Structures are given as C-alpha cells and as structure tokens.
Coordinates of C-alpha atoms in Angstrom, one line a residue:
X28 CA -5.4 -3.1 -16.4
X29 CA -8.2 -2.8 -18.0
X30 CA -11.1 -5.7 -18.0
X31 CA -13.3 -6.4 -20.9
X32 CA -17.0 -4.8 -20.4
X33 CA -19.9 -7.3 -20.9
X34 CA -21.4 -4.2 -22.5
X35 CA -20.4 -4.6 -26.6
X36 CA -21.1 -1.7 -29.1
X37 CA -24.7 0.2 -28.4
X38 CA -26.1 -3.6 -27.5
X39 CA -27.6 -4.5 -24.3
X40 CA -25.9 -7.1 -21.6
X41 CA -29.1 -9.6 -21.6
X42 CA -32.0 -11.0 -23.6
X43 CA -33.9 -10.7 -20.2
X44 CA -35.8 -7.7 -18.9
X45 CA -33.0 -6.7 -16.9
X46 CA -29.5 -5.5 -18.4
X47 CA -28.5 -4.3 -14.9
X48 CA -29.6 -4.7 -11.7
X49 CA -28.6 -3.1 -9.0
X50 CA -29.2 -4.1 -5.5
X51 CA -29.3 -1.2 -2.7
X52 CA -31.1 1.5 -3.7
X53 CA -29.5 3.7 -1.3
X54 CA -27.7 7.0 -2.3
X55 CA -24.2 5.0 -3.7
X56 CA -27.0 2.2 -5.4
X57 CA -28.8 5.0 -6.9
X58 CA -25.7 7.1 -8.0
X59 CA -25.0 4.2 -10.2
X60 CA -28.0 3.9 -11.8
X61 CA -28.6 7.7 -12.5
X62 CA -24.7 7.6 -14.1
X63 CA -25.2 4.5 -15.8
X64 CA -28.8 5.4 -17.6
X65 CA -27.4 8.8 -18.0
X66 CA -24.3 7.3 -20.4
X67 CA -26.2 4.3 -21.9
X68 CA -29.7 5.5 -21.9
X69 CA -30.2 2.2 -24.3
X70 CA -29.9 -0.2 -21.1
X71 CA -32.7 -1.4 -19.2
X72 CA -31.5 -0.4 -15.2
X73 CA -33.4 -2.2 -12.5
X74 CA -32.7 -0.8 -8.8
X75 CA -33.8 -3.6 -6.3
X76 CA -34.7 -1.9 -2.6
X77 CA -35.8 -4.3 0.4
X78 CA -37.3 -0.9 2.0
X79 CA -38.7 1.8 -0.1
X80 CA -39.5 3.8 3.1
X81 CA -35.7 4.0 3.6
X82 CA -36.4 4.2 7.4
X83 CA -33.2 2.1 8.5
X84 CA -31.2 3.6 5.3
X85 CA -28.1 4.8 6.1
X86 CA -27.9 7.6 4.3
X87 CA -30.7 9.5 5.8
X88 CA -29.7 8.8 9.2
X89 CA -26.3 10.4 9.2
X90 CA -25.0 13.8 9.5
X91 CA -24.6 14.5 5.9
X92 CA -21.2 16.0 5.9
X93 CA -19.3 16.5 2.4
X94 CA -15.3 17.2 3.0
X95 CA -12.0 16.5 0.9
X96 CA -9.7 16.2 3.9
X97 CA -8.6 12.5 3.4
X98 CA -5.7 10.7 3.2
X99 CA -6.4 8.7 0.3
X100 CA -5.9 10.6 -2.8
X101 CA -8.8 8.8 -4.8
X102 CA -10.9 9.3 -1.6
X103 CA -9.9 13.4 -1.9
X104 CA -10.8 13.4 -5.7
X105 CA -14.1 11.5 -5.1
X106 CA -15.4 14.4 -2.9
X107 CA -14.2 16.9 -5.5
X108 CA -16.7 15.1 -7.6
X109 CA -19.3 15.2 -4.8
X110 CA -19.2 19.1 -4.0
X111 CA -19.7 19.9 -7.7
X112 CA -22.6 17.5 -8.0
X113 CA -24.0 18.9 -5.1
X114 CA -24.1 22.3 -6.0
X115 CA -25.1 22.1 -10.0
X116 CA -24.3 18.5 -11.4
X117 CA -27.0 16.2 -9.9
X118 CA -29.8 18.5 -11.9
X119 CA -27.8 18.9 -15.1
X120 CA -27.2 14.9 -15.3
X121 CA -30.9 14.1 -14.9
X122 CA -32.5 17.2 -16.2
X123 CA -33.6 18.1 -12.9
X124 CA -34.8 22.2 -12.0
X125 CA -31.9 23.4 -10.4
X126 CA -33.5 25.6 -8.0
X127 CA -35.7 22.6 -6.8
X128 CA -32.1 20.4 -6.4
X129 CA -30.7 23.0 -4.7
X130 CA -34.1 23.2 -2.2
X131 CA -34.0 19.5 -1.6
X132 CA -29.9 19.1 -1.2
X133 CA -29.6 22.3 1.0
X134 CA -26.1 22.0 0.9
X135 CA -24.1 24.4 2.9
X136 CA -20.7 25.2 2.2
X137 CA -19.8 25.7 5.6
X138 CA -16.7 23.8 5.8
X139 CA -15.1 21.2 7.9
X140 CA -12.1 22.3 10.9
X141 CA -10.2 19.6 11.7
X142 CA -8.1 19.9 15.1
X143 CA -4.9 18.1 15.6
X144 CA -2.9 17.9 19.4
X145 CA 0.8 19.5 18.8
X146 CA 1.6 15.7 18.5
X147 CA -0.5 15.3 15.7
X148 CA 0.7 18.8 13.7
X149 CA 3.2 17.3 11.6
X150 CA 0.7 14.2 10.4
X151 CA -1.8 17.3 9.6
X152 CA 0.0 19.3 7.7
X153 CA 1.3 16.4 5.6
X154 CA -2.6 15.4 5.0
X155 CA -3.4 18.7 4.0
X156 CA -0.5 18.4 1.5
X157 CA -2.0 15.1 0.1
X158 CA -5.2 17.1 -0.5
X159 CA -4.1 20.1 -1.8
X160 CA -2.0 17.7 -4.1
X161 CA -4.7 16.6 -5.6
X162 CA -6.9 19.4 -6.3
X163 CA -8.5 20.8 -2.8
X164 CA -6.2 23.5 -2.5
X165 CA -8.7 25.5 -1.0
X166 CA -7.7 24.0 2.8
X167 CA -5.9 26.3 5.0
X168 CA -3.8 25.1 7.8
X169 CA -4.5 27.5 10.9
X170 CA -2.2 28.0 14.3
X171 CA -4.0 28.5 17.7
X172 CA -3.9 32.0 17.3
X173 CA -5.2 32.0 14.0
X174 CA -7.8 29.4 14.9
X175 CA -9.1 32.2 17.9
X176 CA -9.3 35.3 15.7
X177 CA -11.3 32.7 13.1
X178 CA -13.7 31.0 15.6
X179 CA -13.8 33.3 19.1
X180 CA -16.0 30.4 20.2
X181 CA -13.4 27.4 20.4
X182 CA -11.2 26.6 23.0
X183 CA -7.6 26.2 21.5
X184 CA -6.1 24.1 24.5
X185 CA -4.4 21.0 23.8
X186 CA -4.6 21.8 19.9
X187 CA -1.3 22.5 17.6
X188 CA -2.7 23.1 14.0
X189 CA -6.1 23.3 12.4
X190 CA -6.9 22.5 8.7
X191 CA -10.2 24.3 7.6
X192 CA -11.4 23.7 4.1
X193 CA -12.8 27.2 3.0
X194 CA -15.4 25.8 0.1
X195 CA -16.9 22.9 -1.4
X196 CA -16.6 21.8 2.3
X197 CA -19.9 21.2 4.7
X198 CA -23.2 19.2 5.0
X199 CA -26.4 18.7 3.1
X200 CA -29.6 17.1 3.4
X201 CA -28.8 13.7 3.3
X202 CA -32.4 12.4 2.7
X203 CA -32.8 15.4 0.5
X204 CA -29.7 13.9 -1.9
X205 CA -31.4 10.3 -1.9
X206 CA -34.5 12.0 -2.8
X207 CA -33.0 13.8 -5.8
X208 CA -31.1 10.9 -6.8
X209 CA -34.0 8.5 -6.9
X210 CA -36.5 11.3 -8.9
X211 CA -33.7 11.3 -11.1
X212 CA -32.9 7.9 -11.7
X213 CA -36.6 7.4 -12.5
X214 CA -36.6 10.8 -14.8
X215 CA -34.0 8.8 -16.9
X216 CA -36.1 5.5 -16.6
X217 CA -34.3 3.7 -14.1
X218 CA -36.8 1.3 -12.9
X219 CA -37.7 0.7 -8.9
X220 CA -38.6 -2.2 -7.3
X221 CA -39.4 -3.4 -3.8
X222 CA -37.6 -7.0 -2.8
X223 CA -34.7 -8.3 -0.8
X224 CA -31.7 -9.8 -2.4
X225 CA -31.2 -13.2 -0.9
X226 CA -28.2 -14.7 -3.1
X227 CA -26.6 -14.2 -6.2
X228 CA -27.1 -17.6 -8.4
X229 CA -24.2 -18.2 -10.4
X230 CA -23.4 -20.6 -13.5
X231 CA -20.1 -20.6 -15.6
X232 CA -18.9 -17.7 -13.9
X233 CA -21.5 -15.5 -14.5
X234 CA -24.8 -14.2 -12.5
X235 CA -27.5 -15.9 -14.3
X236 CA -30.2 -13.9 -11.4
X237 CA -30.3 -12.3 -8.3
X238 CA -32.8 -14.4 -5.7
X239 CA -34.9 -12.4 -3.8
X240 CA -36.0 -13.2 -0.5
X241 CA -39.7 -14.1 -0.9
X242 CA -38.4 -16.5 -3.6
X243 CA -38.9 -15.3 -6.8
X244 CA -35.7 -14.3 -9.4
X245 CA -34.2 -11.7 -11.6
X246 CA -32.9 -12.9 -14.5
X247 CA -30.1 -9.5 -15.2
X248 CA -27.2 -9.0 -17.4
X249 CA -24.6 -7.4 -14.7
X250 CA -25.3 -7.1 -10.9
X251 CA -24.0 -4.6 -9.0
X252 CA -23.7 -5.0 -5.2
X253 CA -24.2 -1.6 -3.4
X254 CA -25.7 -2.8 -0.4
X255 CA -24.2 -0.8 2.0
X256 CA -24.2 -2.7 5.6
X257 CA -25.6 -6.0 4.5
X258 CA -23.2 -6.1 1.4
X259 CA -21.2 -9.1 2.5
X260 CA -24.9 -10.9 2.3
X261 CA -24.7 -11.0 -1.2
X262 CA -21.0 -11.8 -1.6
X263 CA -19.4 -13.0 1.7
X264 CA -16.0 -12.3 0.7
X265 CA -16.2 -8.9 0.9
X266 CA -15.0 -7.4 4.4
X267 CA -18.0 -5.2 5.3
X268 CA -19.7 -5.7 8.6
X269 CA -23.0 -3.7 9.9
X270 CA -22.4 -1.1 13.0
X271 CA -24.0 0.9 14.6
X272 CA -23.6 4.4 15.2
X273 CA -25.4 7.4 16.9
X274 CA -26.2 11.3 16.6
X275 CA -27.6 13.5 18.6
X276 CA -29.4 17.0 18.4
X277 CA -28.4 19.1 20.8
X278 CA -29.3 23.2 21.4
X279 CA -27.1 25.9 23.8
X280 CA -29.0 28.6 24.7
X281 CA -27.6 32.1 24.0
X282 CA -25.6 33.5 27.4
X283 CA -22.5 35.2 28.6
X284 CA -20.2 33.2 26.6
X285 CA -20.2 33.0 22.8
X286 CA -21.7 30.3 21.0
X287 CA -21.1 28.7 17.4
X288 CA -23.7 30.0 15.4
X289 CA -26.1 28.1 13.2
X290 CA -24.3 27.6 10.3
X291 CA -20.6 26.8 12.0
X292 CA -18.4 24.3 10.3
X293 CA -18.4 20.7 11.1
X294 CA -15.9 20.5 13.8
X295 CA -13.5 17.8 14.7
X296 CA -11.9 17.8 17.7
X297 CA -8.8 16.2 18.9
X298 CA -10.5 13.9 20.3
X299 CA -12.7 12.6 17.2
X300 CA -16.3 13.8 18.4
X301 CA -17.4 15.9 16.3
X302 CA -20.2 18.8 15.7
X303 CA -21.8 20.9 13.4
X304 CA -23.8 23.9 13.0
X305 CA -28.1 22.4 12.4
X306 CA -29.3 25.6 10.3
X307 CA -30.3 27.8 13.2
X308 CA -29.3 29.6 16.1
X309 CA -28.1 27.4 18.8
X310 CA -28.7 24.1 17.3
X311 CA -26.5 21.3 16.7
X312 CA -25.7 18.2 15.9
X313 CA -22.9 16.3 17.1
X314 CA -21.3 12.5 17.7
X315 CA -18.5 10.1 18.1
X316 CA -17.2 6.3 16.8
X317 CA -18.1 4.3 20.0
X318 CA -15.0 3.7 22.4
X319 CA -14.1 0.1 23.5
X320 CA -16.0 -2.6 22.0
X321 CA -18.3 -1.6 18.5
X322 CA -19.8 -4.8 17.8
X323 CA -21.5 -5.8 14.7
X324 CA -25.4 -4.8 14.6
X325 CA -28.8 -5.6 13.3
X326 CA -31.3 -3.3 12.1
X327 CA -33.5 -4.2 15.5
X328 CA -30.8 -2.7 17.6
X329 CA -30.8 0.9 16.1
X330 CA -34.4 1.5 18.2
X331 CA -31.7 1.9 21.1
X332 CA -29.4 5.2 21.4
X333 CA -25.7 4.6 23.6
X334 CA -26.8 7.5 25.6
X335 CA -23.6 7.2 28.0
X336 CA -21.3 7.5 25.1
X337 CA -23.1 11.5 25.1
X338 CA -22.1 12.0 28.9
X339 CA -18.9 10.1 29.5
X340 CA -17.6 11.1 25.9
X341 CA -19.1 13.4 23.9
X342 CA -20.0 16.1 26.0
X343 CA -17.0 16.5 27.9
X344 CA -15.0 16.9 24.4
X345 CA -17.3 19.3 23.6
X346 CA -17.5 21.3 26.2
X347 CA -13.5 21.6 26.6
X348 CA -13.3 22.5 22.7
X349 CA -16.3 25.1 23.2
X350 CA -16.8 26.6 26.8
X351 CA -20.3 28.2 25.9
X352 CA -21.4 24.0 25.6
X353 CA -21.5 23.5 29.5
X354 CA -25.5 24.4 28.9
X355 CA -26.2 22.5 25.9
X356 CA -29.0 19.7 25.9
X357 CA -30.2 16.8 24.0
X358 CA -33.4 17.6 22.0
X359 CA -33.6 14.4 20.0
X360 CA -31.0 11.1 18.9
X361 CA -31.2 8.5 16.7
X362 CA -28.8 5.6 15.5
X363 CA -28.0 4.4 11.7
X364 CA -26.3 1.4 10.0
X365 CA -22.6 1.8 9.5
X366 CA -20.9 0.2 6.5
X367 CA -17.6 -0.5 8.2
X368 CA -15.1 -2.3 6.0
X369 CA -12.9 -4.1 8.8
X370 CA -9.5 -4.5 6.4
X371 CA -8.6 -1.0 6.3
X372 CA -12.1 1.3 6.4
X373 CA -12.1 2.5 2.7
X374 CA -14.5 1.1 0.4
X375 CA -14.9 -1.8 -2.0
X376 CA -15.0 -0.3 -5.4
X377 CA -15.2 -2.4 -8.8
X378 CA -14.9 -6.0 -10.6
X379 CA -15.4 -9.2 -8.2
X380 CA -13.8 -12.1 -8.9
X381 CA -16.6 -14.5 -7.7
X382 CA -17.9 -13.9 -11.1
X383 CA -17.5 -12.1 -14.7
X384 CA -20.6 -9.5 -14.5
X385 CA -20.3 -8.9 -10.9
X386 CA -19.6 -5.2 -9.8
X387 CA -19.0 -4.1 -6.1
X388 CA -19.7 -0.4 -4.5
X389 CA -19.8 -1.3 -0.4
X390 CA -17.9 -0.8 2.6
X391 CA -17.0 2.8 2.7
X392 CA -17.3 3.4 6.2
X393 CA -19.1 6.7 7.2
X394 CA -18.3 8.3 3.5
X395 CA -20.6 6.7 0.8
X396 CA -22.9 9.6 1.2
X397 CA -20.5 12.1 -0.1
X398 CA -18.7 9.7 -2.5
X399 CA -21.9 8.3 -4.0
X400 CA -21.9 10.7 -6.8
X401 CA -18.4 10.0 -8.1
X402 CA -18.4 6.0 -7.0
X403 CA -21.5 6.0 -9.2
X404 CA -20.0 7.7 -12.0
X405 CA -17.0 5.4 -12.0
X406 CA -19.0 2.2 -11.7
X407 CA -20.8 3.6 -15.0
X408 CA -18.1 4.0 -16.6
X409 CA -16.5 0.9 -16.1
X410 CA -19.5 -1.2 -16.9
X411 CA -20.0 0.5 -20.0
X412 CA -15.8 0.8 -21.2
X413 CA -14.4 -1.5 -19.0
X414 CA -12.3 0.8 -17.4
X415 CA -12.2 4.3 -15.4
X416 CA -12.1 7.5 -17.0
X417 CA -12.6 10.1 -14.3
X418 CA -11.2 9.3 -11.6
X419 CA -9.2 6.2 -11.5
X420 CA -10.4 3.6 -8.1
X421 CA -8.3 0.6 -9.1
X422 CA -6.3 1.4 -5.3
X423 CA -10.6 0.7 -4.2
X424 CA -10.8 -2.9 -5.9
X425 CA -11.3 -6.6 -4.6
X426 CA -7.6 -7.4 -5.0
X427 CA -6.4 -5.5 -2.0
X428 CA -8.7 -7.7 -0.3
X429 CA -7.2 -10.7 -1.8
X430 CA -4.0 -9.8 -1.3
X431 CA -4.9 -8.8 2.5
X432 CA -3.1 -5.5 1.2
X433 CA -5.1 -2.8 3.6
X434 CA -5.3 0.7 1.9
X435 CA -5.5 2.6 5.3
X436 CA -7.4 6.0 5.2
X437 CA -7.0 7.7 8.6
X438 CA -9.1 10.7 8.2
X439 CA -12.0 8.0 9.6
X440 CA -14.2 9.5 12.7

C-alpha cells in the first residue's frame, strides 16, 4: 500500500530551512541524502552528525564485506544494488571522477565462500536457490573436492557444500565509501552539520523539530532516523540495541604449507568466524559474533578488544579450516558499534507510525554498509512518491515490528 508523500508537485516539505533532515550521517544516513538530492535537487537536505571525525562510526570500523548470499530476497536484491554502485554508480549519481571513486572504494571482487557442515548442505543449497532466484545467479555451489582443486589452501573436513559467489562479491574500503558518499552528498548540496539528536518533538502527528543535545532545534519538513546503534534514542520503539563487536589483523608468514593469498575471498566457515584476504601477501583480517552472553554496549567500551574470543574461538576455527594458520599472529584489533535489531536481525526500513513525516533506516545488523546504497535509494524514493520503485522493502517496515511478525535472515555472522 502505498502512503501519501508529504512531498506535493516540485514543492518543498517546510517553510523552514530544513525540508529534510536526516540524523546519522553514517554511510546508510548519507546514502539517503545523496539519493534524495540526487532525485529532488529542489529540497533543502540537512545531514545532522554528533561526530564528524566518525571515529566510533560503524562503518569504518567493520570489515567492509559486500555479498548477495542472504536469505531474504529484498536483502539479496539490496546488495545487487550495492555491487553496481560500488563499481560505477556512486560517481555517476553525484558526478564524481570515476577513477578517483574507484581509488577511494577499492572494491575487490573477490568473493565470499560460505561453508556449510554435511548437516547444513541441504539449507545451503536452498539459500543459494533463493539468491539465484532473485538475480545473483552468479553463486556456485562447490563439493569438497571441488572446494580443494578451487582453494588448495582450505581444509575440507567437517564441510558438505560450499557456495562461492564468483563476482559482484567481496570487500571495499569501508571508510573509503563513507568518504565518497559524504563528498557527494555535499557535491549535490547536501548540507553537514555537527550536533546530537536528543528527541524528536512532535505535535499533531507530525515532527515539528529534531532537538539536539546542546539544546538548540531544527525546525525540518521530514526526519529520517538513520542512526545506526543509537537509533532506538530517537524512537524507542524501534528494536535496535548497540553491541559490540571485534576484528583483528592478523599475518601468516610464507612456509611449507600454502597460504591464502592476499586477495582470497572472505571466508566463512562452519563455524561462523570468518576471514578475508587484507590486500597483501599474508595479511588478513578475520572475526566472530561473540559466544555466550553479547550484551548491549556504549561507545566507552569499544577502547577494549575480547582478546580471548581470538584464542578460545577464532583461531582454532581458523586454523582447522586453513592448516598454514597454526603461525599466524595478531598485528592490530579494534572493536565497532553493532546495530543489532533483536526481533529478527534484519533492518527497519520505511514509514513510522509514531508520526506522519517520520522515516526509519536502522537496525540492520552487520549489513548497512553494503545495503546503504539501495536503502538510500529506496528511502528517496518513497519520500519523494510515497512508495518504492526499485526495489520493493515493505517485508523491512515498522509493521512487522508491530505485529511481533520477525522476518528472520539467517545468513547473519
């Protein structure tokens, strides 16, 4: 169903100087703004960031990866969207050099190999049929043997079937995406500014302003809420809670045994630590959802790295998945904010009932970095028409939520 835009004609949404602010100014926050000045270059966009420095940002503190092996079908087409705006889209859309994108993103179409115990086959192969269902035909499903002549590095005990996506699969720069994004934004005359969102202040069912933590107001047409990990600050109804979760940089030395090389796909094993190649030979980067207890965080506790969940976890994963890892060792670690939506760990896309020009893009639990560019495109779009036209994310909206209707996605690491 479609809802009626506060947008009418070529006219702008307020007599203020804000038509549309946005709060988060993160990669999804900044997708939005790009999209939405891009298709109504007549509004007056406002992107409100508590830290322009972006040092506790999610987004640059993750491990960038871009993949279509979901299990959500809207989720699958979203990251269509993302590997085409990687490679060419972001610099059309904001008039951008393309060689200078491409030198900031660095995106690497390496792919992503996801392992699955002989338990899990069947539930593999019918994900991979989901995907290639809708429009990522370009995954493979791989037996052990296949998986050995592919990757003489990996250890196929305890694995049935692999699924290896053979393009617009891999990791980027993630900082080097929010950097793009914001020179963008700004090329299009998206305006920056540095402040806190406190509260939303409401009146007949509409927000009047957005109140910013040192007191002052914006007086705005529409707000959208793409605050990542502290979205449920602005609207508590929303099920988003901040986590906390680690990577670490780790290097193998060359030796008897072969090695991924630098550029190897981002592998998930069985056991759901992951790792991928870093760029160069014998570097990596690799980590795990914590096991047990993963309690919600502050920004004060990522100064602190769960270095035990490295030795009792990750490396022993690792180094039964690839042999030539007995000798690997940390060179750095650091831990981000994680946007984990506790119903059902897919994001919070759309319309929120708390009030008539409210807009939601939160929650989406380890993939808003990849699905920024087509979550931004779709919240364009529906501010402007009132509906989707892309890529339909009604299956993403408050209702669910509402209805305490999870929308499960299980490829989730």
């Amino acid at each position: 169903m479609r809802r009626a835009t506060a947008v009418i004609g070529r006219r702008t949404l307020s007599t203020t100087s804000h038509d549309v602010v946005v709060c988060g100014g993160g990669v999804v926050g900044s997708s939005v703004a790009l999209h939405l000045r891009a298709r109504r270059p007549d509004l007056r966009v406002t992107v409100l960031e508590r830290d322009q420095t972006y040092a506790a940002a999610s987004a640059p503190l993750s491990a960038g990866g871009i993949r279509q092996q979901f299990t959500t079908p809207a989720n699958v087409r979203l990251s269509c969207y993302g590997a085409q705006f990687l490679r060419e889209g972001l610099a059309l859309l904001s008039n951008q050099d393309p060689r200078e994108v491409r030198d900031r993103v660095q995106f690497r179409e390496a792919g992503y190999l996801t392992l699955a115990s002989e338990n899990g086959a069947s539930s593999l192969r019918e994900n991979v049929a989901i995907q290639r269902a809708h429009g990522a035909d370009w995954i493979d499903l791989l037996d052990p043997t296949q998986l050995s002549s592919e990757f003489p590095w990996l250890s196929t005990d305890g694995v049935g079937l692999g699924a290896f996506g053979r393009k617009n699969e891999g990791y980027f720069d993630p900082w080097g995406l929010l950097d793009a994004l914001r020179r963008g934004a700004k090329a299009l005359g998206v305006q920056y500014m540095s402040g806190e969102a406190a509260s939303l202040q409401v009146d007949a069912g509409r927000v009047t302003s957005v109140a910013l933590r040192d007191g002052s107001f914006l007086n705005c047409g529409l707000v959208v809420n793409a605050c990542g990990a502290h979205a449920s600050v602005l609207t508590p109804s929303l099920p988003i809670s901040p986590r906390k979760r680690c990577i670490f940089a780790i290097s193998c030395p060359e030796g008897d045994v072969e090695r991924p090389p630098g550029n190897a796909p981002l592998v998930v094993d069985v056991s759901g630590c992951y790792f991928r190649g870093d760029g160069s030979s014998g570097r990596y980067l690799c980590g795990a959802s914590p096991k047990g207890a993963d309690p919600d965080c502050d920004v004060d506790s990522l100064e602190t790295v769960d270095h035990a969940l490295f030795e009792e976890v990750i490396w022993p994963a690792l180094y039964q998945r690839v042999p030539a890892f007995e000798s690997l060792r940390v060179e750095s670690s650091w831990a981000g904010l994680y946007e984990f939506c506790t119903l059902d760990q897919n994001a919070v896309v759309g319309w929120h009932p708390d009030a008539s020009n409210l807009v939601v893009a939160a929650g989406f639990s380890g993939h808003g970095l990849q699905h920024a560019p087509g979550v931004g495109r779709a919240v364009a779009e529906l501010i402007d028409s009132g509906g989707y036209e892309s890529i339909d994310l009604q299956c993403l909206d408050f209702g669910r939520v509402a209805r305490n209707a999870p929308l499960f996605e299980a490829n989730v690491w």
